Amino acid sequence: GCGSGETDKEALPAAEDDKGMQDAKDTGETDQAGDAKDAKADSAQLLIGIACYSADEYQKSWLDTFEAAAESKGNIKVVSTNADANVEKQVSDVESLIAQNPDVIILRAVDADGLAASVDACVSAGIPVVASSYEVHNDKISAWVGANQKDNGILQGEYLQGILDANPDMKMNLCYIWGGFGLTGTQERYDGLIDPFVNKLKADGRGELLAEKAGNWSASDAMALTEDWIQSFPDMNVIVCQNDEMAAGAANALKAANVDMEKFYLLGIDGSANGQQYIRDGLIDATIWTDLNDEISTNLDVAVKVAGGETYKEPVYLNSYKLMTKDNIDELLGSK
Amino acid sequence: MGENDLVLKVTDVSKSFSGVQVLNRIQFELKKGEVHALLGENGAGKSTFMKILLGIHTADSGSILFKGKEVHFKEPYDALQAGISMIHQEISLIPNMTVAENIWVGREKQFYKHGFIDRKAQLAKTRELLESLKVSIDPQAMVKNLSIAGMQMVELVRAVSYHSDIIIMDEPTSALTQSEIEVLYRVVKGLAEDGISVIFISHKLEEVFEICDRVTILRDGHYIETRECAETDMPTLIRLIVGRELNQMFPKEEAPIGEEVLSVRHLCRSGVYEDISFQVRQGEIVGICGLMGAGRTEIMRGLFGVDPVDSGEITVRGNRCKIRSPRDAIRCGLGMVTEDRLQLGGIRILSIKVNMTLVYLKKLCTAKLFVRKREESSRCREMMELMEVKAASVNQAISQLSGGNQQKVIVGKWLMNQPDILILDEPTRGIDIGSKSEIHRLISNLAKKGMAILMVSSELPEVLGMSDRILVIREGKIVAEHNRGDVSQEILIKEEFGAS
Amino acid sequence: MKEKNQERRLGQFLVNNKAIVIFLFLAIVLSFATDNFMTKTNLLNMVRQVCVMSVMSVGFTLILASGSIDLSVGYMLGLVGVFCALISKIAGLPVILVLLFSILFGMFLGFCNAFLFLTFKMPPFIVTLSTAQIFRGVTHLLCDGTPVSGLPDAIIAIGQDYFLGIPVQIYIMVIVAVVMAVFLRSTYLGRHAIAMGGNEEAARVSGVHVKRMRYIVYIIMGACVAIAAIIMDGRVASAQPTAGAGMEMDAIAAVVIGGTPLSGGYGNVLGSVFGCLIVGLINNGLNILNVSSYWQWIAKGALIIIAIMLDVQTSSLIKATKKRKA
Amino acid sequence: MKEKNQERRLGQFLVNNKAIVIFLFLAIVLSFATDNFMTKTNLLNMVRQVCVMSVMSVGFTLILASGSIDLSVGYMLGLVGVFCALISKIAGLPVILVLLFSILFGMFLGFCNAFLFLTFKMPPFIVTLSTAQIFRGVTHLLCDGTPVSGLPDAIIAIGQDYFLGIPVQIYIMVIVAVVMAVFLRSTYLGRHAIAMGGNEEAARVSGVHVKRMRYIVYIIMGACVAIAAIIMDGRVASAQPTAGAGMEMDAIAAVVIGGTPLSGGYGNVLGSVFGCLIVGLINNGLNILNVSSYWQWIAKGALIIIAIMLDVQTSSLIKATKKRKA
Ligand SMILES: Nc1ncnc2c1ncn2[C@@H]1O[C@H](COP(=O)(O)OP(=O)(O)OP(=O)(O)O)[C@@H](O)[C@H]1O
Ligand SMILES: Nc1ncnc2c1ncn2[C@@H]1O[C@H](COP(=O)(O)OP(=O)(O)OP(=O)(O)O)[C@@H](O)[C@H]1O
Ligand SMILES: [Mg+2]
Ligand SMILES: [Mg+2]
């Protein structure tokens, strides 16, 4: 899967839609009988090291949820590091984690190539690695767990496509706000929207991508961008953002310029607390919410199994990304 | 002497700074092996002229013939290579480097051994040089820890070490005491004997008669005249420099001496000075003399709260004062013109106005906060007139003033605040002869009005001429006290040295 | 005669405030390059976009003029912003008290910076670089890393409402700038700050209470950051823990473009505001011209260099012509 | 007698290199606080983690000692890193040429910085802040914002391999540091750079070719950045366009902690390396103690302040005792 490069992933297109995939754990390839190790893991305390991507709101709540889940299991201890979205720092972080000799390391990699060597280092220190949510280009990982970042963009595209289909006369003039450049995650989010949706949009003559800029994950930068776009693109009617804070900033600018929000489509990603409020207020039309409880429990399961000596030859795909709109927000939040 | 003896021939050199003509068709000739004095009032353009010779500034027009060839130096490096070196009026040494390093900056290559600087060789060469010139300074001392006089001696040693054809000395003696001045005289005479030419700038005319062969006078950027020293006398020179007669050099007026204003008891700072006790009375001028490094400046700094003191008691008008900072001192009614005008005296990048009114500023405020701008400017102008500061406007940065004019601004700053007790550390350093007598008159007047004045000076005639009482400091102690008229220059020198 | 004098004065003013000339130059170029630039809405947008930074730069002008530096202001903005949101949300204080306490809190943070480096005689550079990290951590602890929303309407109004057709925040910015300009030009405290920036030792010998002055400078900086934080909160209608990160460098750049030297001894508040406007104009112009982000970085860097280059070249030109006339 | 002299020399050495004392102090505290710290692997980790920064700081020591500043080095690192990866990947040059060209490219970038501010007489602060943005844009244009992978093995080896049990990059770092220390102490160019930092005008009138010296200083900085970029590329086995962003501030902090003043006139290479080690030690230690990231920021800021505070306090204590003895 993602563990062994891009080709593998494309070879498994069905897996992305397979909701039951997380249950289809391929334990057949386990090197040793898992039972003995499992027993050991149950009695002794298990140490899980997590190399986090950054300490922003989403990443932090991911870690918090994980720690809570681990605590509820009782005999698991978690040590974590924060890379501040910096590859070099994460390489150092993994080294620090290795020094503490955990039973397994969950790697939420800032860059697929940049952390490849760190996996080697872990493996040669006898510590198995679970890649979580983000790709790592190294065959030696014991498992890959997560939803595809690309899904964020794909879901955004599907939502917009639905609106286009419902309004046959409508044209979409779209602006895109990046978080930052040069990180695996942002590129995939972007590609997920562009490849299927925007390209089709252009081909169909139903609209175009007017502009794309970096908003640095910041509400105020996105707000300034939107203010300027309102001036230069009066016919802009869609803004897609790489996170909810930037979408909120854009919403502020649109509202201040008295843009008719009924006819404007504003999309974010994350489903953060602030983002949910904006959805309820009808300012943000849709966001991509992550079902963390689902995601975390799978991550934890896989980590414990890997610590027990198992390896997963196939990626464990989750579909924890869900489209969140005003219509389904209560349903989604209630479902946990 | 024929043309061949000329090392330097300058014709019609002019220079202006942002529209202000500073030098106007200057003529100058320098013979091989002569000591040539360059005289003029503050701001006459002497330093600017010298800086052009060294390539720090470039002339707007005119020609400079050096050893018969026309030269255009773009950087000091070129001039130093060609054979011109200079002692700068404003100390230009590198504070964080040792004396030895400072002397050889720019010429480290001559100590290369295996491609790297041989520090031992550098140090040895420096020692040798200092000894041959009989200058007693530790070559390993950091320059920033030297006194101003010490720095001036380092500049002298450095300038000599180039073995150039011409050595320019821009007020080399302004902070030196008699004994270092003797050293300098000896060095200069030695240089002349070796066929090296010296351009000597000073405001102390006795020095000119002592060592110079010829003298050239500038006034307001114009060339006035060149004369043989032997064929002229002091009053003529003064007339040529100032453009008018000057009757009295130290116009000391008798002032009624009142009650004691300042009393210092057992002031002590270990290793620097100890057990300093003296009093100053209303209307009295107390002169303080001593050799370089005797500790005069240090005592004044301690008294004024610039440096901490270990122990001692200071009373002003009978009230004990705890002086921990200059601010405390000012509040107790003290004022101090510092010896060092670059570091402590003035704020170079700021205007004359800001510098002059800084101490007085709070008294110029309405509602204890807002400065009355118009009054500020008018007071500043008054003071500039009184001190004869030569400048384009009150808003000119003091870094653009000539050395003497900077000094006048700093003296003016303290006079404006009208303190009860005024400490003057080398107050007339670098000030021309005309203004000097003006400042002396001003000091006398202040004393007459009841100010108590403490004056440190390395110029013994000044101390003798101005003071009501003289204290002699040696090695951080007061070794003698004299009343006005009771003492001669010879006795003071003896006491400074401690010779019996 | 009088006219000539006025002309000369205007000339002198423009030489001293070259940021204004650069700004006008860029504005004219932009208004020819695109139709959308010279609209009232867009101009107001541009000014609004730099209000927060301007308020900060005004404080920074004082810091630089006094010969110091403060690298903590970026994260300090985030901290005060979150503090402000929390006290109004959790403690439920009335708005006027929220504003007051926020500004006091900013002043307190400035005081802490000054206290640390004055008491322990450390370089301000290192101290403020370190307190920046502390502020960052505290901010995240306070709000657990998530933006705080639900601000009172009055604060949102500060960031979003208009008064007589002009955004409220612009009034605030102008008031802050005017107060600071008066402080620097016409009060003895301002003069002392500048003297201290020109030569600390000499100022001390002339009776300037250097230590107290440093406290005052940093406390005023804290107040400016707090005001900027409140505007920022209102503008994005929530308190972002990451707001302000990296803004200290932008602010320093704007101040230096505006003519205040890094080495201290001179402060030009008007210049700083125009420095911010130049940065805002460049961002806004490049957005409107739809220059891609990569090229935008390049263009921004190049434009600032060119602007300052023109500036330096013209002033030496002016000097040269003056000389010829004289 | 001789022993006493040696003792005094050691004392003097430690006073001049207080960063070493701080480092040792922190190391001792950490080795008691946790078992995982004092292992060979972890210590090597820590040193490896600061190699890139150390090489950069060594260059920065020269920049600061000469009284200048360079804020473009962070993005310059990213640019040279991407350049290096691209010329080996696309042009397919042999490794030795790749290394050579990369270093030359770094020197060229340094030259550009110096050229701009020397020719047009602008402040280095603003010029390098602007060129930083230009470098950033160019980097992203070159690689279209995505990391470049597929580096030759030799470069990866530089960042990841061991020689005699010690990582290759540590040798490189030590060599760069030693060369710079010798340059500063024992060559006339180094002395000129320091003289220029102490008092530019005085250096000029002593015959130091100030302009040329500035070029040399910035070109050397460029070379150091290039070496750091190569190590960085090797370390993360790819060229990241965002690598190095913000690193200039870390490097300045390390250099200042190491004892080189921001105002110039003195440079302590050993101190700078230990400054980096202190920063690395704090990061590593806090990770090992599993301090959460919010508290980690706070702790990092506080520890740096405390370290410098101790430093300042002890040295004034030493001065006081010395005086009493004298
Ligand atoms: N950089 C500068 N910018 C503008 N004016 C200057 C500058 N340097 C010198 N001047 C002016 O040039 C004139 C001559 O100054 P200069 O320093 O040559 O005088 P000087 O004869 O050496 O006086 P002093 O005896 O006081 O040292 C002065 O009026 C001074 O204000
Ligand atoms: N900052 C300093 N640090 C260490 N030593 C100093 C410092 N300043 C001065 N000294 C030394 O203290 C001694 C007293 O210097 P001071 O300046 O008081 O002498 P002075 O009598 O005023 O003579 P002059 O002013 O002519 O040099 C000198 O030996 C000087 O080198
Ligand atoms: Mg002069
Ligand atoms: Mg003295």
Tab-separated table of N, CA and C in Angstrom, chain D residues 175-277:
chain	number	residue	atom	x	y	z
D	175	ILE	N	35.004	19.892	11.096
D	175	ILE	CA	35.969	20.496	10.165
D	175	ILE	C	35.584	21.950	9.873
D	176	VAL	N	34.305	22.168	9.567
D	176	VAL	CA	33.866	23.534	9.267
D	176	VAL	C	34.163	24.456	10.460
D	177	ALA	N	33.862	23.961	11.661
D	177	ALA	CA	34.059	24.795	12.854
D	177	ALA	C	35.541	25.106	13.057
D	178	VAL	N	36.389	24.088	12.890
D	178	VAL	CA	37.816	24.310	13.109
D	178	VAL	C	38.360	25.300	12.074
D	179	VAL	N	37.966	25.097	10.828
D	179	VAL	CA	38.439	26.010	9.787
D	179	VAL	C	38.030	27.446	10.121
D	180	MET	N	36.783	27.597	10.552
D	180	MET	CA	36.316	28.953	10.851
D	180	MET	C	37.054	29.532	12.055
D	181	ALA	N	37.281	28.704	13.064
D	181	ALA	CA	37.967	29.206	14.255
D	181	ALA	C	39.363	29.676	13.886
D	182	VAL	N	40.058	28.889	13.081
D	182	VAL	CA	41.395	29.280	12.657
D	182	VAL	C	41.327	30.550	11.811
D	183	PHE	N	40.347	30.580	10.934
D	183	PHE	CA	40.174	31.759	10.078
D	183	PHE	C	40.026	33.021	10.924
D	184	LEU	N	39.174	32.931	11.937
D	184	LEU	CA	38.907	34.121	12.753
D	184	LEU	C	40.105	34.510	13.611
D	185	ARG	N	40.797	33.514	14.147
D	185	ARG	CA	41.887	33.806	15.082
D	185	ARG	C	43.196	34.138	14.390
D	186	SER	N	43.478	33.420	13.328
D	186	SER	CA	44.862	33.425	12.868
D	186	SER	C	45.080	33.814	11.421
D	187	THR	N	44.088	34.370	10.769
D	187	THR	CA	44.370	34.875	9.426
D	187	THR	C	44.061	36.365	9.405
D	188	TYR	N	44.729	37.048	8.512
D	188	TYR	CA	44.501	38.497	8.517
D	188	TYR	C	43.078	38.826	8.086
D	189	LEU	N	42.516	37.975	7.211
D	189	LEU	CA	41.137	38.240	6.800
D	189	LEU	C	40.186	38.154	7.993
D	190	GLY	N	40.396	37.130	8.807
D	190	GLY	CA	39.558	36.976	9.995
D	190	GLY	C	39.696	38.156	10.938
D	191	ARG	N	40.947	38.574	11.149
D	191	ARG	CA	41.162	39.724	12.042
D	191	ARG	C	40.489	40.973	11.456
D	192	HIS	N	40.578	41.108	10.150
D	192	HIS	CA	39.944	42.274	9.519
D	192	HIS	C	38.433	42.235	9.716
D	193	ALA	N	37.862	41.035	9.589
D	193	ALA	CA	36.405	40.921	9.764
D	193	ALA	C	36.023	41.365	11.173
D	194	ILE	N	36.803	40.923	12.162
D	194	ILE	CA	36.489	41.279	13.539
D	194	ILE	C	36.711	42.766	13.780
D	195	ALA	N	37.801	43.284	13.223
D	195	ALA	CA	38.073	44.715	13.375
D	195	ALA	C	36.917	45.539	12.817
D	196	MET	N	36.448	45.121	11.654
D	196	MET	CA	35.335	45.798	10.998
D	196	MET	C	34.083	45.742	11.872
D	197	GLY	N	33.898	44.618	12.543
D	197	GLY	CA	32.747	44.495	13.436
D	197	GLY	C	32.895	45.356	14.678
D	198	GLY	N	34.142	45.546	15.133
D	198	GLY	CA	34.368	46.332	16.339
D	198	GLY	C	34.158	47.808	16.088
D	199	ASN	N	34.643	48.302	14.964
D	199	ASN	CA	34.513	49.717	14.638
D	199	ASN	C	34.834	49.874	13.163
D	200	GLU	N	33.798	49.913	12.364
D	200	GLU	CA	33.997	49.888	10.916
D	200	GLU	C	34.848	51.043	10.433
D	201	GLU	N	34.585	52.241	10.974
D	201	GLU	CA	35.305	53.422	10.523
D	201	GLU	C	36.789	53.295	10.877
D	202	ALA	N	37.052	52.860	12.108
D	202	ALA	CA	38.443	52.720	12.531
D	202	ALA	C	39.146	51.681	11.683
D	203	ALA	N	38.444	50.605	11.375
D	203	ALA	CA	39.058	49.577	10.537
D	203	ALA	C	39.393	50.152	9.165
D	204	ARG	N	38.485	50.945	8.644
D	204	ARG	CA	38.699	51.512	7.322
D	204	ARG	C	39.929	52.424	7.322
D	205	VAL	N	40.046	53.278	8.336
D	205	VAL	CA	41.193	54.179	8.327
D	205	VAL	C	42.487	53.448	8.669
D	206	SER	N	42.377	52.199	9.156
D	206	SER	CA	43.596	51.426	9.381
D	206	SER	C	43.974	50.654	8.134
D	207	GLY	N	43.243	50.867	7.061
D	207	GLY	CA	43.611	50.202	5.826
D	207	GLY	C	42.905	48.884	5.584
D	208	VAL	N	41.834	48.611	6.320
D	208	VAL	CA	41.051	47.404	6.041
D	208	VAL	C	40.141	47.711	4.853
D	209	HIS	N	40.150	46.812	3.888
D	209	HIS	CA	39.328	47.014	2.707
D	209	HIS	C	37.909	46.549	3.039
D	210	VAL	N	37.126	47.466	3.630
D	210	VAL	CA	35.858	47.086	4.245
D	210	VAL	C	34.896	46.438	3.256
D	211	LYS	N	34.798	47.008	2.083
D	211	LYS	CA	33.829	46.505	1.104
D	211	LYS	C	34.173	45.076	0.695
D	212	ARG	N	35.445	44.871	0.364
D	212	ARG	CA	35.839	43.534	-0.057
D	212	ARG	C	35.615	42.529	1.060
D	213	MET	N	35.917	43.001	2.280
D	213	MET	CA	35.758	42.122	3.438
D	213	MET	C	34.295	41.693	3.600
D	214	ARG	N	33.378	42.629	3.371
D	214	ARG	CA	31.955	42.277	3.487
D	214	ARG	C	31.587	41.199	2.469
D	215	TYR	N	32.098	41.360	1.236
D	215	TYR	CA	31.842	40.328	0.228
D	215	TYR	C	32.335	38.972	0.741
D	216	ILE	N	33.565	38.975	1.240
D	216	ILE	CA	34.149	37.698	1.681
D	216	ILE	C	33.279	37.064	2.756
D	217	VAL	N	32.863	37.888	3.719
D	217	VAL	CA	32.064	37.367	4.827
D	217	VAL	C	30.770	36.721	4.317
D	218	TYR	N	30.085	37.396	3.421
D	218	TYR	CA	28.808	36.852	2.945
D	218	TYR	C	29.010	35.634	2.050
D	219	ILE	N	30.108	35.616	1.310
D	219	ILE	CA	30.363	34.452	0.462
D	219	ILE	C	30.670	33.241	1.334
D	220	ILE	N	31.434	33.459	2.395
D	220	ILE	CA	31.716	32.344	3.302
D	220	ILE	C	30.425	31.852	3.951
D	221	MET	N	29.578	32.797	4.359
D	221	MET	CA	28.273	32.399	4.918
D	221	MET	C	27.528	31.531	3.913
D	222	GLY	N	27.529	31.942	2.658
D	222	GLY	CA	26.849	31.167	1.618
D	222	GLY	C	27.403	29.755	1.534
D	223	ALA	N	28.724	29.641	1.617
D	223	ALA	CA	29.332	28.311	1.551
D	223	ALA	C	28.873	27.461	2.734
D	224	CYS	N	28.837	28.067	3.935
D	224	CYS	CA	28.393	27.313	5.117
D	224	CYS	C	26.946	26.861	4.934
D	225	VAL	N	26.109	27.749	4.429
D	225	VAL	CA	24.709	27.376	4.218
D	225	VAL	C	24.625	26.216	3.233
D	226	ALA	N	25.450	26.275	2.192
D	226	ALA	CA	25.412	25.203	1.199
D	226	ALA	C	25.802	23.871	1.828
D	227	ILE	N	26.853	23.893	2.660
D	227	ILE	CA	27.265	22.648	3.311
D	227	ILE	C	26.139	22.139	4.206
D	228	ALA	N	25.529	23.062	4.951
D	228	ALA	CA	24.397	22.681	5.810
D	228	ALA	C	23.279	22.093	4.967
D	229	ALA	N	23.041	22.680	3.782
D	229	ALA	CA	21.949	22.211	2.928
D	229	ALA	C	22.222	20.790	2.446
D	230	ILE	N	23.480	20.523	2.125
D	230	ILE	CA	23.814	19.178	1.642
D	230	ILE	C	23.595	18.157	2.754
D	231	ILE	N	24.060	18.501	3.955
D	231	ILE	CA	23.853	17.576	5.078
D	231	ILE	C	22.354	17.356	5.283
D	232	MET	N	21.610	18.449	5.225
D	232	MET	CA	20.158	18.368	5.419
D	232	MET	C	19.524	17.461	4.374
D	233	ASP	N	19.903	17.644	3.112
D	233	ASP	CA	19.394	16.789	2.037
D	233	ASP	C	19.667	15.323	2.357
D	234	GLY	N	20.912	15.061	2.754
D	234	GLY	CA	21.271	13.685	3.049
D	234	GLY	C	20.484	13.153	4.234
D	235	ARG	N	20.314	13.998	5.222
D	235	ARG	CA	19.666	13.571	6.456
D	235	ARG	C	18.219	13.166	6.215
D	236	VAL	N	17.482	13.945	5.420
D	236	VAL	CA	16.084	13.593	5.180
D	236	VAL	C	15.922	12.924	3.814
D	237	ALA	N	17.050	12.563	3.177
D	237	ALA	CA	17.050	11.787	1.935
D	237	ALA	C	16.190	12.421	0.854
D	238	SER	N	15.998	13.709	0.928
D	238	SER	CA	15.250	14.407	-0.103
D	238	SER	C	15.461	15.884	0.110
D	239	ALA	N	15.141	16.675	-0.896
D	239	ALA	CA	15.281	18.121	-0.738
D	239	ALA	C	13.904	18.718	-0.482
D	240	GLN	N	13.737	19.299	0.676
D	240	GLN	CA	12.443	19.882	1.041
D	240	GLN	C	12.454	21.375	0.735
D	241	PRO	N	11.494	21.839	-0.032
D	241	PRO	CA	11.501	23.287	-0.321
D	241	PRO	C	11.287	24.145	0.921
D	242	THR	N	10.654	23.578	1.932
D	242	THR	CA	10.417	24.389	3.135
D	242	THR	C	11.523	24.221	4.172
D	243	ALA	N	12.525	23.402	3.855
D	243	ALA	CA	13.598	23.189	4.826
D	243	ALA	C	14.255	24.516	5.151
D	244	GLY	N	14.613	24.688	6.399
D	244	GLY	CA	15.391	25.862	6.771
D	244	GLY	C	14.563	27.078	7.126
D	245	ALA	N	13.267	27.052	6.772
D	245	ALA	CA	12.437	28.224	7.072
D	245	ALA	C	12.504	28.534	8.559
D	246	GLY	N	12.820	29.744	8.883
D	246	GLY	CA	12.876	30.159	10.278
D	246	GLY	C	14.160	29.759	10.995
D	247	MET	N	15.017	29.012	10.300
D	247	MET	CA	16.224	28.541	10.976
D	247	MET	C	17.181	29.673	11.294
D	248	GLU	N	17.061	30.800	10.560
D	248	GLU	CA	17.987	31.906	10.817
D	248	GLU	C	17.869	32.389	12.259
D	249	MET	N	16.651	32.400	12.791
D	249	MET	CA	16.494	32.875	14.158
D	249	MET	C	17.125	31.889	15.144
D	250	ASP	N	16.927	30.593	14.917
D	250	ASP	CA	17.561	29.592	15.779
D	250	ASP	C	19.072	29.753	15.746
D	251	ALA	N	19.588	29.964	14.524
D	251	ALA	CA	21.038	30.076	14.402
D	251	ALA	C	21.541	31.317	15.142
D	252	ILE	N	20.844	32.441	14.972
D	252	ILE	CA	21.287	33.655	15.670
D	252	ILE	C	21.253	33.410	17.177
D	253	ALA	N	20.153	32.790	17.634
D	253	ALA	CA	20.039	32.543	19.071
D	253	ALA	C	21.209	31.706	19.562
D	254	ALA	N	21.530	30.644	18.828
D	254	ALA	CA	22.629	29.775	19.248
D	254	ALA	C	23.938	30.545	19.309
D	255	VAL	N	24.159	31.378	18.307
D	255	VAL	CA	25.415	32.130	18.264
D	255	VAL	C	25.490	33.102	19.441
D	256	VAL	N	24.377	33.757	19.736
D	256	VAL	CA	24.385	34.719	20.843
D	256	VAL	C	24.534	33.987	22.179
D	257	ILE	N	23.847	32.863	22.333
D	257	ILE	CA	24.027	32.070	23.549
D	257	ILE	C	25.490	31.676	23.691
D	258	GLY	N	26.122	31.428	22.539
D	258	GLY	CA	27.524	31.015	22.554
D	258	GLY	C	28.489	32.134	22.867
D	259	GLY	N	28.001	33.350	23.004
D	259	GLY	CA	28.869	34.421	23.480
D	259	GLY	C	29.269	35.456	22.441
D	260	THR	N	28.890	35.252	21.186
D	260	THR	CA	29.190	36.270	20.181
D	260	THR	C	28.128	37.359	20.276
D	261	PRO	N	28.544	38.613	20.472
D	261	PRO	CA	27.517	39.652	20.626
D	261	PRO	C	26.899	40.026	19.287
D	262	LEU	N	25.629	40.410	19.329
D	262	LEU	CA	24.932	40.846	18.120
D	262	LEU	C	25.600	42.068	17.514
D	263	SER	N	26.286	42.846	18.360
D	263	SER	CA	26.836	44.105	17.885
D	263	SER	C	28.189	43.940	17.210
D	264	GLY	N	28.726	42.719	17.212
D	264	GLY	CA	29.961	42.486	16.484
D	264	GLY	C	31.221	42.767	17.272
D	265	GLY	N	32.378	42.512	16.640
D	265	GLY	CA	33.653	42.796	17.264
D	265	GLY	C	34.257	41.629	18.013
D	266	TYR	N	33.542	40.533	18.072
D	266	TYR	CA	34.064	39.357	18.760
D	266	TYR	C	33.312	38.154	18.235
D	267	GLY	N	34.032	37.071	18.027
D	267	GLY	CA	33.360	35.878	17.522
D	267	GLY	C	33.884	34.639	18.206
D	268	ASN	N	32.993	33.787	18.671
D	268	ASN	CA	33.401	32.599	19.400
D	268	ASN	C	32.785	31.366	18.741
D	269	VAL	N	33.558	30.719	17.893
D	269	VAL	CA	33.029	29.587	17.116
D	269	VAL	C	32.668	28.423	18.023
D	270	LEU	N	33.573	28.116	18.948
D	270	LEU	CA	33.297	27.018	19.870
D	270	LEU	C	32.005	27.294	20.624
D	271	GLY	N	31.860	28.536	21.072
D	271	GLY	CA	30.640	28.927	21.772
D	271	GLY	C	29.411	28.698	20.918
D	272	SER	N	29.492	29.030	19.646
D	272	SER	CA	28.331	28.864	18.777
D	272	SER	C	27.940	27.396	18.670
D	273	VAL	N	28.963	26.537	18.514
D	273	VAL	CA	28.654	25.104	18.407
D	273	VAL	C	27.980	24.640	19.694
D	274	PHE	N	28.507	25.099	20.826
D	274	PHE	CA	27.875	24.695	22.083
D	274	PHE	C	26.506	25.351	22.258
D	275	GLY	N	26.348	26.531	21.709
D	275	GLY	CA	25.020	27.145	21.706
D	275	GLY	C	24.024	26.232	21.006
D	276	CYS	N	24.431	25.698	19.861
D	276	CYS	CA	23.561	24.761	19.135
D	276	CYS	C	23.328	23.509	19.962
D	277	LEU	N	24.393	23.027	20.589
D	277	LEU	CA	24.239	21.811	21.396
D	277	LEU	C	23.272	22.055	22.546
